[in-house]
Amino acid sequence: MEQIIIKVYGSISPAGNELLQAAQRVADESVSLEGDMLLISHEGMYFMIDDFIEAIKPHLGKGSEGRIDYIDMDEWTLTRYRIQDGLITRSEAGLNQVMDYSGH
């Protein structure tokens, strides 16, 4: 049985086939296109988040918006990548802080 250490969830819109293909080169089975929204869903031992961000960057444009959450269960951290008008910003917090903030 595989231990889940990394969880990655998110979405980006608008998205098309070029963004999907770029994302699939890094995370084939973890991405899908639903209408004009790219969905990211992964749970497993490893996810190449830096490579993923680099792969999608050239395909984001003005109007691109979304969020990707990278949860490291071993390090107990949440790294959030926010996409706004094609620009990506990164923030990190401990999961205890995140749960306290959300009332859990």
PDB file of C-alpha atoms in Angstrom:
ATOM      1  CA  MET A   1       0.000   0.000   0.000  1.00  0.00           C
ATOM      2  CA  GLU A   2       1.380   3.383  -1.027  1.00  0.00           C
ATOM      3  CA  GLN A   3       1.781   5.953   1.703  1.00  0.00           C
ATOM      4  CA  ILE A   4       0.401   9.367   0.780  1.00  0.00           C
ATOM      5  CA  ILE A   5       2.891  12.066   1.660  1.00  0.00           C
ATOM      6  CA  ILE A   6       2.107  14.692  -0.981  1.00  0.00           C
ATOM      7  CA  LYS A   7      -1.306  16.066  -1.956  1.00  0.00           C
ATOM      8  CA  VAL A   8      -1.739  18.562  -4.765  1.00  0.00           C
ATOM      9  CA  TYR A   9      -5.062  20.139  -5.693  1.00  0.00           C
ATOM     10  CA  GLY A  10      -5.957  23.123  -7.787  1.00  0.00           C
ATOM     11  CA  SER A  11      -7.446  24.677 -10.866  1.00  0.00           C
ATOM     12  CA  ILE A  12      -6.504  27.218 -13.515  1.00  0.00           C
ATOM     13  CA  SER A  13      -8.798  29.001 -15.941  1.00  0.00           C
ATOM     14  CA  PRO A  14      -9.155  29.778 -18.702  1.00  0.00           C
ATOM     15  CA  ALA A  15      -7.225  26.790 -19.962  1.00  0.00           C
ATOM     16  CA  GLY A  16      -6.910  25.104 -23.314  1.00  0.00           C
ATOM     17  CA  ASN A  17      -5.104  22.206 -24.937  1.00  0.00           C
ATOM     18  CA  GLU A  18      -1.668  23.896 -24.877  1.00  0.00           C
ATOM     19  CA  LEU A  19      -1.788  24.336 -21.094  1.00  0.00           C
ATOM     20  CA  LEU A  20      -3.141  20.803 -20.661  1.00  0.00           C
ATOM     21  CA  GLN A  21      -0.348  19.305 -22.778  1.00  0.00           C
ATOM     22  CA  ALA A  22       2.331  21.270 -20.892  1.00  0.00           C
ATOM     23  CA  ALA A  23       0.899  20.094 -17.566  1.00  0.00           C
ATOM     24  CA  GLN A  24       0.614  16.489 -18.768  1.00  0.00           C
ATOM     25  CA  ARG A  25       4.320  16.403 -19.629  1.00  0.00           C
ATOM     26  CA  VAL A  26       5.042  16.641 -15.890  1.00  0.00           C
ATOM     27  CA  ALA A  27       1.917  15.217 -14.251  1.00  0.00           C
ATOM     28  CA  ASP A  28       0.085  13.160 -16.859  1.00  0.00           C
ATOM     29  CA  GLU A  29      -2.559  11.372 -14.809  1.00  0.00           C
ATOM     30  CA  SER A  30      -2.982  14.194 -12.284  1.00  0.00           C
ATOM     31  CA  VAL A  31      -4.407  16.794 -14.656  1.00  0.00           C
ATOM     32  CA  SER A  32      -7.537  17.061 -16.742  1.00  0.00           C
ATOM     33  CA  LEU A  33      -9.422  19.668 -18.708  1.00  0.00           C
ATOM     34  CA  GLU A  34     -13.041  20.332 -17.806  1.00  0.00           C
ATOM     35  CA  GLY A  35     -14.443  22.922 -20.176  1.00  0.00           C
ATOM     36  CA  ASP A  36     -11.965  25.787 -19.991  1.00  0.00           C
ATOM     37  CA  MET A  37     -10.634  24.830 -16.538  1.00  0.00           C
ATOM     38  CA  LEU A  38      -7.489  22.799 -15.888  1.00  0.00           C
ATOM     39  CA  LEU A  39      -7.946  20.607 -12.815  1.00  0.00           C
ATOM     40  CA  ILE A  40      -5.028  19.261 -10.783  1.00  0.00           C
ATOM     41  CA  SER A  41      -5.546  16.376  -8.353  1.00  0.00           C
ATOM     42  CA  HIS A  42      -2.687  14.242  -7.055  1.00  0.00           C
ATOM     43  CA  GLU A  43      -1.992  12.135  -3.986  1.00  0.00           C
ATOM     44  CA  GLY A  44       1.157  10.070  -3.657  1.00  0.00           C
ATOM     45  CA  MET A  45       4.765   9.865  -2.628  1.00  0.00           C
ATOM     46  CA  TYR A  46       6.122  12.622  -4.857  1.00  0.00           C
ATOM     47  CA  PHE A  47       5.068  15.435  -7.174  1.00  0.00           C
ATOM     48  CA  MET A  48       7.522  17.573  -9.146  1.00  0.00           C
ATOM     49  CA  ILE A  49       5.908  20.893  -8.244  1.00  0.00           C
ATOM     50  CA  ASP A  50       8.824  23.072  -9.388  1.00  0.00           C
ATOM     51  CA  ASP A  51       8.897  21.360 -12.787  1.00  0.00           C
ATOM     52  CA  PHE A  52       5.110  21.624 -12.989  1.00  0.00           C
ATOM     53  CA  ILE A  53       5.123  25.379 -12.323  1.00  0.00           C
ATOM     54  CA  GLU A  54       7.906  25.912 -14.877  1.00  0.00           C
ATOM     55  CA  ALA A  55       6.005  23.856 -17.478  1.00  0.00           C
ATOM     56  CA  ILE A  56       2.752  25.812 -17.178  1.00  0.00           C
ATOM     57  CA  LYS A  57       4.251  29.319 -16.814  1.00  0.00           C
ATOM     58  CA  PRO A  58       4.699  30.004 -20.550  1.00  0.00           C
ATOM     59  CA  HIS A  59       1.048  29.089 -21.177  1.00  0.00           C
ATOM     60  CA  LEU A  60      -0.469  31.499 -18.670  1.00  0.00           C
ATOM     61  CA  GLY A  61      -1.645  34.836 -19.956  1.00  0.00           C
ATOM     62  CA  LYS A  62      -3.445  37.943 -18.906  1.00  0.00           C
ATOM     63  CA  GLY A  63      -6.712  36.758 -17.438  1.00  0.00           C
ATOM     64  CA  SER A  64      -5.308  33.415 -16.232  1.00  0.00           C
ATOM     65  CA  GLU A  65      -6.417  32.780 -12.665  1.00  0.00           C
ATOM     66  CA  GLY A  66      -6.262  29.905 -10.252  1.00  0.00           C
ATOM     67  CA  ARG A  67      -4.687  28.266  -7.286  1.00  0.00           C
ATOM     68  CA  ILE A  68      -2.544  25.202  -6.681  1.00  0.00           C
ATOM     69  CA  ASP A  69      -2.155  23.831  -3.160  1.00  0.00           C
ATOM     70  CA  TYR A  70       0.862  21.599  -2.492  1.00  0.00           C
ATOM     71  CA  ILE A  71       0.440  19.805   0.834  1.00  0.00           C
ATOM     72  CA  ASP A  72       3.466  18.018   2.276  1.00  0.00           C
ATOM     73  CA  MET A  73       2.175  15.686   4.987  1.00  0.00           C
ATOM     74  CA  ASP A  74       5.710  14.736   6.056  1.00  0.00           C
ATOM     75  CA  GLU A  75       6.873  18.347   6.504  1.00  0.00           C
ATOM     76  CA  TRP A  76       3.355  19.350   7.649  1.00  0.00           C
ATOM     77  CA  THR A  77       3.236  22.361   5.315  1.00  0.00           C
ATOM     78  CA  LEU A  78       0.932  23.893   2.746  1.00  0.00           C
ATOM     79  CA  THR A  79       2.499  25.762  -0.148  1.00  0.00           C
ATOM     80  CA  ARG A  80      -0.021  27.774  -2.137  1.00  0.00           C
ATOM     81  CA  TYR A  81       0.618  29.002  -5.679  1.00  0.00           C
ATOM     82  CA  ARG A  82      -1.801  31.766  -6.637  1.00  0.00           C
ATOM     83  CA  ILE A  83      -2.220  32.660 -10.293  1.00  0.00           C
ATOM     84  CA  GLN A  84      -3.543  36.114 -11.095  1.00  0.00           C
ATOM     85  CA  ASP A  85      -3.364  37.585 -14.604  1.00  0.00           C
ATOM     86  CA  GLY A  86      -0.728  35.005 -15.520  1.00  0.00           C
ATOM     87  CA  LEU A  87       1.592  35.844 -12.613  1.00  0.00           C
ATOM     88  CA  ILE A  88       2.378  33.187 -10.007  1.00  0.00           C
ATOM     89  CA  THR A  89       2.969  34.015  -6.347  1.00  0.00           C
ATOM     90  CA  ARG A  90       3.993  31.469  -3.730  1.00  0.00           C
ATOM     91  CA  SER A  91       3.261  31.385  -0.002  1.00  0.00           C
ATOM     92  CA  GLU A  92       3.875  28.744   2.631  1.00  0.00           C
ATOM     93  CA  ALA A  93       2.355  27.996   6.037  1.00  0.00           C
ATOM     94  CA  GLY A  94       2.399  25.190   8.557  1.00  0.00           C
ATOM     95  CA  LEU A  95      -0.698  23.006   8.474  1.00  0.00           C
ATOM     96  CA  ASN A  96      -1.372  23.801  12.136  1.00  0.00           C
ATOM     97  CA  GLN A  97      -1.627  27.490  11.196  1.00  0.00           C
ATOM     98  CA  VAL A  98      -3.910  26.678   8.283  1.00  0.00           C
ATOM     99  CA  MET A  99      -6.212  24.550  10.448  1.00  0.00           C
ATOM    100  CA  ASP A 100      -6.276  27.191  13.220  1.00  0.00           C
ATOM    101  CA  TYR A 101      -7.168  29.873  10.659  1.00  0.00           C
ATOM    102  CA  SER A 102      -9.984  27.757   9.198  1.00  0.00           C
ATOM    103  CA  GLY A 103     -11.412  26.938  12.615  1.00  0.00           C
ATOM    104  CA  HIS A 104     -10.389  23.259  12.789  1.00  0.00           C
TER     105      HIS A 104
END
